[in-house]
């Protein structure tokens, strides 16, 4: 029974070419994975400078920004992009190391005047491209530059989303106040129109003035409708930004406009040197460095390639003596 199981396993492997990556590189490439996962939340909040948003003294605003960092779908995509390029760096690094493949097979051999016999083959191939001109090393460097650029893309995305949440929230607070003011305006214009109607009936005010008062009332009511539309749009936008369903947009809380404060002083000027800290500028620098490395790689593609090949084959007519 054991021989049958082994034979079935060999037949299954006979149609598979197993490529063995260097196992010893796995720990080297993933040694900091647990540390990275533990620091994920921390570095994300460093991106958006959460302490600055606390200057508005609004716990609701801070809560929405934190929620966006944790649940926004675009930010999740940006983080996954970084992980994708990180894995590509590992893949490219693995190509610098030797690779091994094994292709088990089974066949039959029949000689004239003799019974046929099975042939069991276990070829093991080890291949290594000697990186004489450091082409593969440069490819790994290029992949690392792309990975570093993707991290700046991620940072830019977090800053943009945090700013969008804050601006949408503050605009929503402002629209709430404008709606209150507009309702008061409509109330006053209704009183004016009613007075004009009464005066017109008594012949004190002309019909033209009464029509004009009615027109101003209708325009004020139209402005209120537009403000209500803006409120709905901003509420839905805020819900999407923080990872909520737009169906819950009406339930989003916010501070009153009169209670809104800003603790810090707005700077009178901003030094021009701060531009070098912008993530889009830093990303452009990394892309430029990557382009320089890619030019070197393109030139080295014209150079010879030196492959070191090792082959070991176990072959036997009996399974017990295959090795």
PDB file of C-alpha atoms in Angstrom:
ATOM      1  CA  UNK A   1       0.000   0.000   0.000  1.00  0.00           C
ATOM      2  CA  UNK A   2       2.863   2.356   0.840  1.00  0.00           C
ATOM      3  CA  UNK A   3       4.461   1.771  -2.563  1.00  0.00           C
ATOM      4  CA  UNK A   4       1.189   2.658  -4.282  1.00  0.00           C
ATOM      5  CA  UNK A   5       0.954   5.938  -2.373  1.00  0.00           C
ATOM      6  CA  UNK A   6       4.517   6.828  -3.298  1.00  0.00           C
ATOM      7  CA  UNK A   7       3.879   5.912  -6.923  1.00  0.00           C
ATOM      8  CA  UNK A   8       0.727   8.080  -7.005  1.00  0.00           C
ATOM      9  CA  UNK A   9       2.686  10.968  -5.531  1.00  0.00           C
ATOM     10  CA  UNK A  10       5.383  10.617  -8.186  1.00  0.00           C
ATOM     11  CA  UNK A  11       2.797  10.586 -10.973  1.00  0.00           C
ATOM     12  CA  UNK A  12       1.218  13.747  -9.564  1.00  0.00           C
ATOM     13  CA  UNK A  13       4.595  15.472  -9.380  1.00  0.00           C
ATOM     14  CA  UNK A  14       5.520  14.328 -12.864  1.00  0.00           C
ATOM     15  CA  UNK A  15       3.341  17.032 -14.396  1.00  0.00           C
ATOM     16  CA  UNK A  16       4.552  19.734 -11.999  1.00  0.00           C
ATOM     17  CA  UNK A  17       7.772  21.682 -12.214  1.00  0.00           C
ATOM     18  CA  UNK A  18       8.532  22.816  -8.671  1.00  0.00           C
ATOM     19  CA  UNK A  19      10.550  26.018  -8.447  1.00  0.00           C
ATOM     20  CA  UNK A  20      12.261  26.348  -5.086  1.00  0.00           C
ATOM     21  CA  UNK A  21      13.088  29.898  -3.987  1.00  0.00           C
ATOM     22  CA  UNK A  22      15.873  30.340  -1.462  1.00  0.00           C
ATOM     23  CA  UNK A  23      14.277  29.614   1.869  1.00  0.00           C
ATOM     24  CA  UNK A  24      16.987  31.356   3.854  1.00  0.00           C
ATOM     25  CA  UNK A  25      16.035  34.711   2.312  1.00  0.00           C
ATOM     26  CA  UNK A  26      12.483  34.523   3.665  1.00  0.00           C
ATOM     27  CA  UNK A  27      13.371  35.422   7.226  1.00  0.00           C
ATOM     28  CA  UNK A  28      15.650  38.238   6.056  1.00  0.00           C
ATOM     29  CA  UNK A  29      12.929  39.799   3.928  1.00  0.00           C
ATOM     30  CA  UNK A  30      10.188  39.486   6.546  1.00  0.00           C
ATOM     31  CA  UNK A  31      12.074  40.048   9.794  1.00  0.00           C
ATOM     32  CA  UNK A  32      10.435  43.441  10.366  1.00  0.00           C
ATOM     33  CA  UNK A  33       6.903  42.490   9.325  1.00  0.00           C
ATOM     34  CA  UNK A  34       5.526  42.218  12.859  1.00  0.00           C
ATOM     35  CA  UNK A  35       7.128  45.507  13.847  1.00  0.00           C
ATOM     36  CA  UNK A  36       5.635  47.157  10.758  1.00  0.00           C
ATOM     37  CA  UNK A  37       2.132  45.900  11.538  1.00  0.00           C
ATOM     38  CA  UNK A  38       2.418  47.170  15.109  1.00  0.00           C
ATOM     39  CA  UNK A  39       3.327  50.655  13.878  1.00  0.00           C
ATOM     40  CA  UNK A  40       0.722  50.942  11.119  1.00  0.00           C
ATOM     41  CA  UNK A  41      -1.717  53.133  13.026  1.00  0.00           C
ATOM     42  CA  UNK A  42       1.030  55.295  14.470  1.00  0.00           C
ATOM     43  CA  UNK A  43       2.676  56.220  11.180  1.00  0.00           C
ATOM     44  CA  UNK A  44      -0.692  56.942   9.544  1.00  0.00           C
ATOM     45  CA  UNK A  45      -1.522  59.548  12.182  1.00  0.00           C
ATOM     46  CA  UNK A  46       1.969  60.996  11.811  1.00  0.00           C
ATOM     47  CA  UNK A  47       1.129  61.542   8.157  1.00  0.00           C
ATOM     48  CA  UNK A  48      -1.858  63.789   8.903  1.00  0.00           C
ATOM     49  CA  UNK A  49      -0.408  65.628  11.938  1.00  0.00           C
ATOM     50  CA  UNK A  50      -3.471  64.957  14.096  1.00  0.00           C
ATOM     51  CA  UNK A  51      -2.232  67.346  16.786  1.00  0.00           C
ATOM     52  CA  UNK A  52      -2.766  70.282  14.404  1.00  0.00           C
ATOM     53  CA  UNK A  53      -6.408  69.366  13.793  1.00  0.00           C
ATOM     54  CA  UNK A  54      -6.940  69.420  17.554  1.00  0.00           C
ATOM     55  CA  UNK A  55      -6.417  73.193  17.336  1.00  0.00           C
ATOM     56  CA  UNK A  56     -10.086  73.529  16.325  1.00  0.00           C
ATOM     57  CA  UNK A  57     -11.072  72.228  19.783  1.00  0.00           C
ATOM     58  CA  UNK A  58     -13.728  70.037  18.176  1.00  0.00           C
ATOM     59  CA  UNK A  59     -13.866  66.397  19.242  1.00  0.00           C
ATOM     60  CA  UNK A  60     -16.376  65.616  16.492  1.00  0.00           C
ATOM     61  CA  UNK A  61     -14.022  66.841  13.769  1.00  0.00           C
ATOM     62  CA  UNK A  62     -11.118  64.916  15.269  1.00  0.00           C
ATOM     63  CA  UNK A  63     -13.273  61.786  15.460  1.00  0.00           C
ATOM     64  CA  UNK A  64     -14.222  62.062  11.786  1.00  0.00           C
ATOM     65  CA  UNK A  65     -10.574  62.452  10.742  1.00  0.00           C
ATOM     66  CA  UNK A  66      -9.577  59.415  12.811  1.00  0.00           C
ATOM     67  CA  UNK A  67     -12.455  57.451  11.296  1.00  0.00           C
ATOM     68  CA  UNK A  68     -11.389  58.441   7.788  1.00  0.00           C
ATOM     69  CA  UNK A  69      -7.828  57.266   8.468  1.00  0.00           C
ATOM     70  CA  UNK A  70      -9.137  53.905   9.616  1.00  0.00           C
ATOM     71  CA  UNK A  71     -12.017  53.319   7.165  1.00  0.00           C
ATOM     72  CA  UNK A  72     -11.598  55.410   4.010  1.00  0.00           C
ATOM     73  CA  UNK A  73     -11.446  53.091   0.992  1.00  0.00           C
ATOM     74  CA  UNK A  74      -9.056  55.254  -1.037  1.00  0.00           C
ATOM     75  CA  UNK A  75      -6.578  55.222   1.850  1.00  0.00           C
ATOM     76  CA  UNK A  76      -6.833  51.445   2.076  1.00  0.00           C
ATOM     77  CA  UNK A  77      -5.990  51.259  -1.628  1.00  0.00           C
ATOM     78  CA  UNK A  78      -2.985  53.555  -1.122  1.00  0.00           C
ATOM     79  CA  UNK A  79      -1.723  51.369   1.737  1.00  0.00           C
ATOM     80  CA  UNK A  80      -2.181  48.205  -0.331  1.00  0.00           C
ATOM     81  CA  UNK A  81      -0.216  49.819  -3.165  1.00  0.00           C
ATOM     82  CA  UNK A  82       2.693  50.325  -0.775  1.00  0.00           C
ATOM     83  CA  UNK A  83       2.504  46.689   0.272  1.00  0.00           C
ATOM     84  CA  UNK A  84       2.370  45.643  -3.387  1.00  0.00           C
ATOM     85  CA  UNK A  85       5.610  47.480  -4.199  1.00  0.00           C
ATOM     86  CA  UNK A  86       7.151  46.097  -1.010  1.00  0.00           C
ATOM     87  CA  UNK A  87       6.452  42.563  -2.220  1.00  0.00           C
ATOM     88  CA  UNK A  88       7.886  43.425  -5.636  1.00  0.00           C
ATOM     89  CA  UNK A  89      11.117  44.449  -3.924  1.00  0.00           C
ATOM     90  CA  UNK A  90      11.236  41.058  -2.218  1.00  0.00           C
ATOM     91  CA  UNK A  91      10.534  39.296  -5.496  1.00  0.00           C
ATOM     92  CA  UNK A  92      13.325  41.164  -7.257  1.00  0.00           C
ATOM     93  CA  UNK A  93      15.719  40.463  -4.401  1.00  0.00           C
ATOM     94  CA  UNK A  94      14.939  36.748  -4.679  1.00  0.00           C
ATOM     95  CA  UNK A  95      16.079  36.865  -8.313  1.00  0.00           C
ATOM     96  CA  UNK A  96      19.562  37.789  -7.102  1.00  0.00           C
ATOM     97  CA  UNK A  97      19.821  34.463  -5.296  1.00  0.00           C
ATOM     98  CA  UNK A  98      20.176  30.926  -6.676  1.00  0.00           C
ATOM     99  CA  UNK A  99      17.025  29.074  -7.702  1.00  0.00           C
ATOM    100  CA  UNK A 100      16.373  25.349  -7.699  1.00  0.00           C
ATOM    101  CA  UNK A 101      13.751  23.307  -9.504  1.00  0.00           C
ATOM    102  CA  UNK A 102      12.801  19.646  -9.422  1.00  0.00           C
ATOM    103  CA  UNK A 103      10.690  17.795 -11.999  1.00  0.00           C
ATOM    104  CA  UNK A 104       9.928  14.231 -10.872  1.00  0.00           C
ATOM    105  CA  UNK A 105       8.894  11.885 -13.663  1.00  0.00           C
ATOM    106  CA  UNK A 106       8.068   8.292 -14.404  1.00  0.00           C
ATOM    107  CA  UNK A 107       8.453   6.422 -17.688  1.00  0.00           C
ATOM    108  CA  UNK A 108       8.851   2.963 -19.146  1.00  0.00           C
ATOM    109  CA  UNK A 109      11.643   1.232 -21.038  1.00  0.00           C
ATOM    110  CA  UNK A 110      11.209  -1.895 -23.144  1.00  0.00           C
ATOM    111  CA  UNK A 111      14.079  -3.718 -24.812  1.00  0.00           C
ATOM    112  CA  UNK A 112      13.772  -6.284 -27.634  1.00  0.00           C
ATOM    113  CA  UNK A 113      13.205  -9.755 -26.212  1.00  0.00           C
ATOM    114  CA  UNK A 114      12.743  -8.448 -22.674  1.00  0.00           C
ATOM    115  CA  UNK A 115       9.886  -7.320 -20.484  1.00  0.00           C
ATOM    116  CA  UNK A 116       9.296  -3.582 -20.042  1.00  0.00           C
ATOM    117  CA  UNK A 117      10.426  -1.880 -16.849  1.00  0.00           C
ATOM    118  CA  UNK A 118       9.614   1.444 -15.211  1.00  0.00           C
ATOM    119  CA  UNK A 119      12.099   4.311 -15.036  1.00  0.00           C
ATOM    120  CA  UNK A 120      11.904   6.742 -12.101  1.00  0.00           C
ATOM    121  CA  UNK A 121      13.599  10.109 -12.614  1.00  0.00           C
ATOM    122  CA  UNK A 122      14.297  12.841 -10.054  1.00  0.00           C
ATOM    123  CA  UNK A 123      16.213  15.629 -11.820  1.00  0.00           C
ATOM    124  CA  UNK A 124      17.312  18.530  -9.586  1.00  0.00           C
ATOM    125  CA  UNK A 125      18.450  21.698 -11.353  1.00  0.00           C
ATOM    126  CA  UNK A 126      20.165  24.580  -9.571  1.00  0.00           C
ATOM    127  CA  UNK A 127      20.646  27.805 -11.495  1.00  0.00           C
ATOM    128  CA  UNK A 128      22.399  31.036 -10.544  1.00  0.00           C
ATOM    129  CA  UNK A 129      22.939  34.087 -12.695  1.00  0.00           C
ATOM    130  CA  UNK A 130      26.300  35.482 -11.683  1.00  0.00           C
ATOM    131  CA  UNK A 131      25.660  39.193 -11.256  1.00  0.00           C
ATOM    132  CA  UNK A 132      29.052  40.204 -12.623  1.00  0.00           C
ATOM    133  CA  UNK A 133      27.905  43.638 -13.794  1.00  0.00           C
ATOM    134  CA  UNK A 134      25.473  44.169 -10.865  1.00  0.00           C
ATOM    135  CA  UNK A 135      22.484  44.356 -13.180  1.00  0.00           C
ATOM    136  CA  UNK A 136      20.191  42.434 -10.836  1.00  0.00           C
ATOM    137  CA  UNK A 137      21.441  44.501  -7.918  1.00  0.00           C
ATOM    138  CA  UNK A 138      20.450  47.652  -9.784  1.00  0.00           C
ATOM    139  CA  UNK A 139      17.032  46.181 -10.542  1.00  0.00           C
ATOM    140  CA  UNK A 140      16.512  45.660  -6.823  1.00  0.00           C
ATOM    141  CA  UNK A 141      17.567  49.249  -6.163  1.00  0.00           C
ATOM    142  CA  UNK A 142      15.102  50.435  -8.812  1.00  0.00           C
ATOM    143  CA  UNK A 143      12.295  48.442  -7.175  1.00  0.00           C
ATOM    144  CA  UNK A 144      13.206  49.972  -3.805  1.00  0.00           C
ATOM    145  CA  UNK A 145      13.013  53.485  -5.244  1.00  0.00           C
ATOM    146  CA  UNK A 146       9.548  52.700  -6.587  1.00  0.00           C
ATOM    147  CA  UNK A 147       8.582  51.377  -3.160  1.00  0.00           C
ATOM    148  CA  UNK A 148       9.829  54.573  -1.491  1.00  0.00           C
ATOM    149  CA  UNK A 149       7.918  56.687  -4.016  1.00  0.00           C
ATOM    150  CA  UNK A 150       4.737  54.731  -3.262  1.00  0.00           C
ATOM    151  CA  UNK A 151       5.118  55.581   0.435  1.00  0.00           C
ATOM    152  CA  UNK A 152       5.125  59.277  -0.434  1.00  0.00           C
ATOM    153  CA  UNK A 153       2.030  58.681  -2.582  1.00  0.00           C
ATOM    154  CA  UNK A 154       0.415  57.110   0.460  1.00  0.00           C
ATOM    155  CA  UNK A 155       1.370  60.081   2.638  1.00  0.00           C
ATOM    156  CA  UNK A 156      -0.066  62.519   0.081  1.00  0.00           C
ATOM    157  CA  UNK A 157      -3.305  60.526   0.001  1.00  0.00           C
ATOM    158  CA  UNK A 158      -3.649  60.644   3.786  1.00  0.00           C
ATOM    159  CA  UNK A 159      -3.004  64.385   3.900  1.00  0.00           C
ATOM    160  CA  UNK A 160      -5.494  65.005   1.078  1.00  0.00           C
ATOM    161  CA  UNK A 161      -8.243  62.897   2.685  1.00  0.00           C
ATOM    162  CA  UNK A 162      -7.749  64.476   6.132  1.00  0.00           C
ATOM    163  CA  UNK A 163      -7.926  67.940   4.566  1.00  0.00           C
ATOM    164  CA  UNK A 164     -11.017  66.965   2.561  1.00  0.00           C
ATOM    165  CA  UNK A 165     -12.758  65.688   5.689  1.00  0.00           C
ATOM    166  CA  UNK A 166     -11.972  68.895   7.580  1.00  0.00           C
ATOM    167  CA  UNK A 167     -12.989  71.250   4.747  1.00  0.00           C
ATOM    168  CA  UNK A 168     -16.206  69.317   4.068  1.00  0.00           C
ATOM    169  CA  UNK A 169     -17.071  69.271   7.766  1.00  0.00           C
ATOM    170  CA  UNK A 170     -16.392  72.997   8.244  1.00  0.00           C
ATOM    171  CA  UNK A 171     -18.352  73.877   5.103  1.00  0.00           C
ATOM    172  CA  UNK A 172     -21.218  71.789   6.443  1.00  0.00           C
ATOM    173  CA  UNK A 173     -21.093  73.698   9.744  1.00  0.00           C
ATOM    174  CA  UNK A 174     -21.135  76.957   7.786  1.00  0.00           C
ATOM    175  CA  UNK A 175     -24.107  75.837   5.671  1.00  0.00           C
ATOM    176  CA  UNK A 176     -26.011  74.939   8.844  1.00  0.00           C
ATOM    177  CA  UNK A 177     -25.534  78.503  10.051  1.00  0.00           C
ATOM    178  CA  UNK A 178     -26.489  79.950   6.657  1.00  0.00           C
ATOM    179  CA  UNK A 179     -29.704  77.900   6.670  1.00  0.00           C
ATOM    180  CA  UNK A 180     -30.633  79.321  10.067  1.00  0.00           C
ATOM    181  CA  UNK A 181     -29.925  82.858   8.820  1.00  0.00           C
ATOM    182  CA  UNK A 182     -31.844  82.223   5.593  1.00  0.00           C
ATOM    183  CA  UNK A 183     -34.894  81.026   7.520  1.00  0.00           C
ATOM    184  CA  UNK A 184     -34.816  84.262   9.496  1.00  0.00           C
ATOM    185  CA  UNK A 185     -34.541  86.238   6.256  1.00  0.00           C
ATOM    186  CA  UNK A 186     -37.546  84.392   4.822  1.00  0.00           C
ATOM    187  CA  UNK A 187     -39.504  85.088   7.987  1.00  0.00           C
ATOM    188  CA  UNK A 188     -38.772  88.813   7.729  1.00  0.00           C
ATOM    189  CA  UNK A 189     -39.579  88.905   4.026  1.00  0.00           C
ATOM    190  CA  UNK A 190     -42.898  87.141   4.682  1.00  0.00           C
ATOM    191  CA  UNK A 191     -43.764  89.823   7.235  1.00  0.00           C
ATOM    192  CA  UNK A 192     -42.802  92.552   4.754  1.00  0.00           C
ATOM    193  CA  UNK A 193     -44.878  90.933   2.025  1.00  0.00           C
ATOM    194  CA  UNK A 194     -47.924  90.575   4.286  1.00  0.00           C
ATOM    195  CA  UNK A 195     -47.619  94.216   5.320  1.00  0.00           C
ATOM    196  CA  UNK A 196     -47.315  95.267   1.678  1.00  0.00           C
ATOM    197  CA  UNK A 197     -50.428  93.238   0.829  1.00  0.00           C
ATOM    198  CA  UNK A 198     -52.359  94.942   3.608  1.00  0.00           C
ATOM    199  CA  UNK A 199     -51.148  98.379   2.547  1.00  0.00           C
ATOM    200  CA  UNK A 200     -51.945  97.596  -1.095  1.00  0.00           C
ATOM    201  CA  UNK A 201     -55.509  96.623  -0.181  1.00  0.00           C
ATOM    202  CA  UNK A 202     -55.892  99.945   1.579  1.00  0.00           C
ATOM    203  CA  UNK A 203     -54.434 101.805  -1.401  1.00  0.00           C
ATOM    204  CA  UNK A 204     -51.335 102.984   0.417  1.00  0.00           C
ATOM    205  CA  UNK A 205     -48.804 100.857  -1.518  1.00  0.00           C
ATOM    206  CA  UNK A 206     -48.709 100.266  -5.241  1.00  0.00           C
ATOM    207  CA  UNK A 207     -49.190  96.872  -6.824  1.00  0.00           C
ATOM    208  CA  UNK A 208     -45.695  97.047  -8.305  1.00  0.00           C
ATOM    209  CA  UNK A 209     -44.132  97.336  -4.848  1.00  0.00           C
ATOM    210  CA  UNK A 210     -46.230  94.416  -3.618  1.00  0.00           C
ATOM    211  CA  UNK A 211     -45.146  92.258  -6.556  1.00  0.00           C
ATOM    212  CA  UNK A 212     -41.536  93.222  -5.886  1.00  0.00           C
ATOM    213  CA  UNK A 213     -41.867  92.144  -2.234  1.00  0.00           C
ATOM    214  CA  UNK A 214     -43.360  88.838  -3.352  1.00  0.00           C
ATOM    215  CA  UNK A 215     -40.522  88.312  -5.799  1.00  0.00           C
ATOM    216  CA  UNK A 216     -37.920  88.901  -3.084  1.00  0.00           C
ATOM    217  CA  UNK A 217     -39.692  86.378  -0.866  1.00  0.00           C
ATOM    218  CA  UNK A 218     -39.639  83.749  -3.621  1.00  0.00           C
ATOM    219  CA  UNK A 219     -35.933  84.389  -4.272  1.00  0.00           C
ATOM    220  CA  UNK A 220     -35.184  83.957  -0.572  1.00  0.00           C
ATOM    221  CA  UNK A 221     -37.091  80.659  -0.535  1.00  0.00           C
ATOM    222  CA  UNK A 222     -35.156  79.547  -3.615  1.00  0.00           C
ATOM    223  CA  UNK A 223     -31.866  80.361  -1.887  1.00  0.00           C
ATOM    224  CA  UNK A 224     -32.967  78.220   1.053  1.00  0.00           C
ATOM    225  CA  UNK A 225     -33.637  75.283  -1.272  1.00  0.00           C
ATOM    226  CA  UNK A 226     -30.146  75.648  -2.757  1.00  0.00           C
ATOM    227  CA  UNK A 227     -28.625  75.717   0.728  1.00  0.00           C
ATOM    228  CA  UNK A 228     -30.527  72.544   1.619  1.00  0.00           C
ATOM    229  CA  UNK A 229     -29.149  70.888  -1.528  1.00  0.00           C
ATOM    230  CA  UNK A 230     -25.620  71.946  -0.586  1.00  0.00           C
ATOM    231  CA  UNK A 231     -26.171  70.528   2.889  1.00  0.00           C
ATOM    232  CA  UNK A 232     -27.216  67.151   1.472  1.00  0.00           C
ATOM    233  CA  UNK A 233     -24.258  67.068  -0.930  1.00  0.00           C
ATOM    234  CA  UNK A 234     -21.762  67.928   1.802  1.00  0.00           C
ATOM    235  CA  UNK A 235     -23.321  65.391   4.191  1.00  0.00           C
ATOM    236  CA  UNK A 236     -23.073  62.608   1.609  1.00  0.00           C
ATOM    237  CA  UNK A 237     -19.498  63.605   0.759  1.00  0.00           C
ATOM    238  CA  UNK A 238     -18.491  63.575   4.416  1.00  0.00           C
ATOM    239  CA  UNK A 239     -20.087  60.147   4.891  1.00  0.00           C
ATOM    240  CA  UNK A 240     -18.116  58.702   1.971  1.00  0.00           C
ATOM    241  CA  UNK A 241     -14.862  60.270   3.157  1.00  0.00           C
ATOM    242  CA  UNK A 242     -15.125  58.709   6.615  1.00  0.00           C
ATOM    243  CA  UNK A 243     -16.136  55.319   5.218  1.00  0.00           C
ATOM    244  CA  UNK A 244     -19.814  55.544   6.157  1.00  0.00           C
ATOM    245  CA  UNK A 245     -22.822  54.775   3.993  1.00  0.00           C
ATOM    246  CA  UNK A 246     -24.451  57.878   2.449  1.00  0.00           C
ATOM    247  CA  UNK A 247     -27.717  56.546   3.862  1.00  0.00           C
ATOM    248  CA  UNK A 248     -26.401  57.589   7.306  1.00  0.00           C
ATOM    249  CA  UNK A 249     -25.443  61.087   6.138  1.00  0.00           C
ATOM    250  CA  UNK A 250     -28.395  62.728   7.895  1.00  0.00           C
ATOM    251  CA  UNK A 251     -27.259  61.296  11.244  1.00  0.00           C
ATOM    252  CA  UNK A 252     -23.763  62.801  11.139  1.00  0.00           C
ATOM    253  CA  UNK A 253     -23.212  65.095  14.100  1.00  0.00           C
ATOM    254  CA  UNK A 254     -21.390  68.410  13.978  1.00  0.00           C
ATOM    255  CA  UNK A 255     -20.587  71.376  16.144  1.00  0.00           C
ATOM    256  CA  UNK A 256     -22.557  74.627  16.054  1.00  0.00           C
ATOM    257  CA  UNK A 257     -20.977  77.413  14.043  1.00  0.00           C
ATOM    258  CA  UNK A 258     -20.940  79.809  17.008  1.00  0.00           C
ATOM    259  CA  UNK A 259     -19.058  77.253  19.139  1.00  0.00           C
ATOM    260  CA  UNK A 260     -16.319  76.749  16.562  1.00  0.00           C
ATOM    261  CA  UNK A 261     -12.925  78.016  17.691  1.00  0.00           C
ATOM    262  CA  UNK A 262      -9.339  77.887  16.511  1.00  0.00           C
ATOM    263  CA  UNK A 263      -6.701  77.975  19.230  1.00  0.00           C
ATOM    264  CA  UNK A 264      -3.550  78.597  17.236  1.00  0.00           C
ATOM    265  CA  UNK A 265      -2.535  81.723  15.371  1.00  0.00           C
ATOM    266  CA  UNK A 266      -2.439  81.536  11.602  1.00  0.00           C
ATOM    267  CA  UNK A 267       1.171  82.250  10.506  1.00  0.00           C
ATOM    268  CA  UNK A 268       1.718  85.462   8.587  1.00  0.00           C
ATOM    269  CA  UNK A 269       4.223  83.799   6.267  1.00  0.00           C
ATOM    270  CA  UNK A 270       5.387  80.313   5.334  1.00  0.00           C
ATOM    271  CA  UNK A 271       9.069  79.676   4.505  1.00  0.00           C
ATOM    272  CA  UNK A 272       9.706  78.525   0.961  1.00  0.00           C
ATOM    273  CA  UNK A 273      11.993  75.746   2.244  1.00  0.00           C
ATOM    274  CA  UNK A 274       8.924  73.860   3.427  1.00  0.00           C
ATOM    275  CA  UNK A 275       8.216  72.874  -0.170  1.00  0.00           C
ATOM    276  CA  UNK A 276      10.991  70.261  -0.022  1.00  0.00           C
ATOM    277  CA  UNK A 277       8.929  68.402   2.580  1.00  0.00           C
ATOM    278  CA  UNK A 278       5.897  68.059   0.326  1.00  0.00           C
ATOM    279  CA  UNK A 279       5.249  64.356  -0.396  1.00  0.00           C
ATOM    280  CA  UNK A 280       4.668  64.998  -4.097  1.00  0.00           C
ATOM    281  CA  UNK A 281       8.079  66.696  -4.374  1.00  0.00           C
ATOM    282  CA  UNK A 282       9.772  63.870  -2.468  1.00  0.00           C
ATOM    283  CA  UNK A 283       8.017  61.335  -4.691  1.00  0.00           C
ATOM    284  CA  UNK A 284       9.304  63.132  -7.788  1.00  0.00           C
ATOM    285  CA  UNK A 285      12.843  62.938  -6.389  1.00  0.00           C
ATOM    286  CA  UNK A 286      12.537  59.182  -5.878  1.00  0.00           C
ATOM    287  CA  UNK A 287      11.144  58.726  -9.378  1.00  0.00           C
ATOM    288  CA  UNK A 288      14.083  60.718 -10.758  1.00  0.00           C
ATOM    289  CA  UNK A 289      16.541  58.525  -8.853  1.00  0.00           C
ATOM    290  CA  UNK A 290      14.742  55.439 -10.164  1.00  0.00           C
ATOM    291  CA  UNK A 291      14.978  56.747 -13.727  1.00  0.00           C
ATOM    292  CA  UNK A 292      18.741  57.140 -13.347  1.00  0.00           C
ATOM    293  CA  UNK A 293      19.058  53.550 -12.158  1.00  0.00           C
ATOM    294  CA  UNK A 294      16.831  52.318 -14.996  1.00  0.00           C
ATOM    295  CA  UNK A 295      19.175  53.964 -17.514  1.00  0.00           C
ATOM    296  CA  UNK A 296      22.081  51.981 -16.032  1.00  0.00           C
ATOM    297  CA  UNK A 297      20.027  48.783 -16.218  1.00  0.00           C
ATOM    298  CA  UNK A 298      19.174  49.437 -19.880  1.00  0.00           C
ATOM    299  CA  UNK A 299      22.865  49.811 -20.718  1.00  0.00           C
ATOM    300  CA  UNK A 300      23.787  46.630 -18.846  1.00  0.00           C
ATOM    301  CA  UNK A 301      21.184  44.674 -20.818  1.00  0.00           C
ATOM    302  CA  UNK A 302      23.650  44.796 -23.748  1.00  0.00           C
ATOM    303  CA  UNK A 303      26.315  42.990 -21.686  1.00  0.00           C
ATOM    304  CA  UNK A 304      26.747  39.199 -21.540  1.00  0.00           C
ATOM    305  CA  UNK A 305      24.884  37.087 -18.995  1.00  0.00           C
ATOM    306  CA  UNK A 306      26.775  34.406 -17.045  1.00  0.00           C
ATOM    307  CA  UNK A 307      24.678  31.518 -15.769  1.00  0.00           C
ATOM    308  CA  UNK A 308      26.002  28.849 -13.405  1.00  0.00           C
ATOM    309  CA  UNK A 309      24.034  25.654 -13.830  1.00  0.00           C
ATOM    310  CA  UNK A 310      24.102  22.579 -11.621  1.00  0.00           C
ATOM    311  CA  UNK A 311      22.295  19.364 -12.499  1.00  0.00           C
ATOM    312  CA  UNK A 312      21.783  16.240 -10.424  1.00  0.00           C
ATOM    313  CA  UNK A 313      19.610  13.389 -11.672  1.00  0.00           C
ATOM    314  CA  UNK A 314      18.501  10.337  -9.733  1.00  0.00           C
ATOM    315  CA  UNK A 315      17.297   7.597 -12.038  1.00  0.00           C
ATOM    316  CA  UNK A 316      16.484   3.944 -11.480  1.00  0.00           C
ATOM    317  CA  UNK A 317      14.308   1.155 -12.811  1.00  0.00           C
ATOM    318  CA  UNK A 318      13.006   0.471  -9.301  1.00  0.00           C
ATOM    319  CA  UNK A 319      11.461   2.918  -6.857  1.00  0.00           C
ATOM    320  CA  UNK A 320      13.381   1.501  -3.915  1.00  0.00           C
ATOM    321  CA  UNK A 321      16.712   2.257  -5.595  1.00  0.00           C
ATOM    322  CA  UNK A 322      15.773   5.579  -7.166  1.00  0.00           C
ATOM    323  CA  UNK A 323      18.130   7.573  -4.924  1.00  0.00           C
TER     324      UNK A 323
END
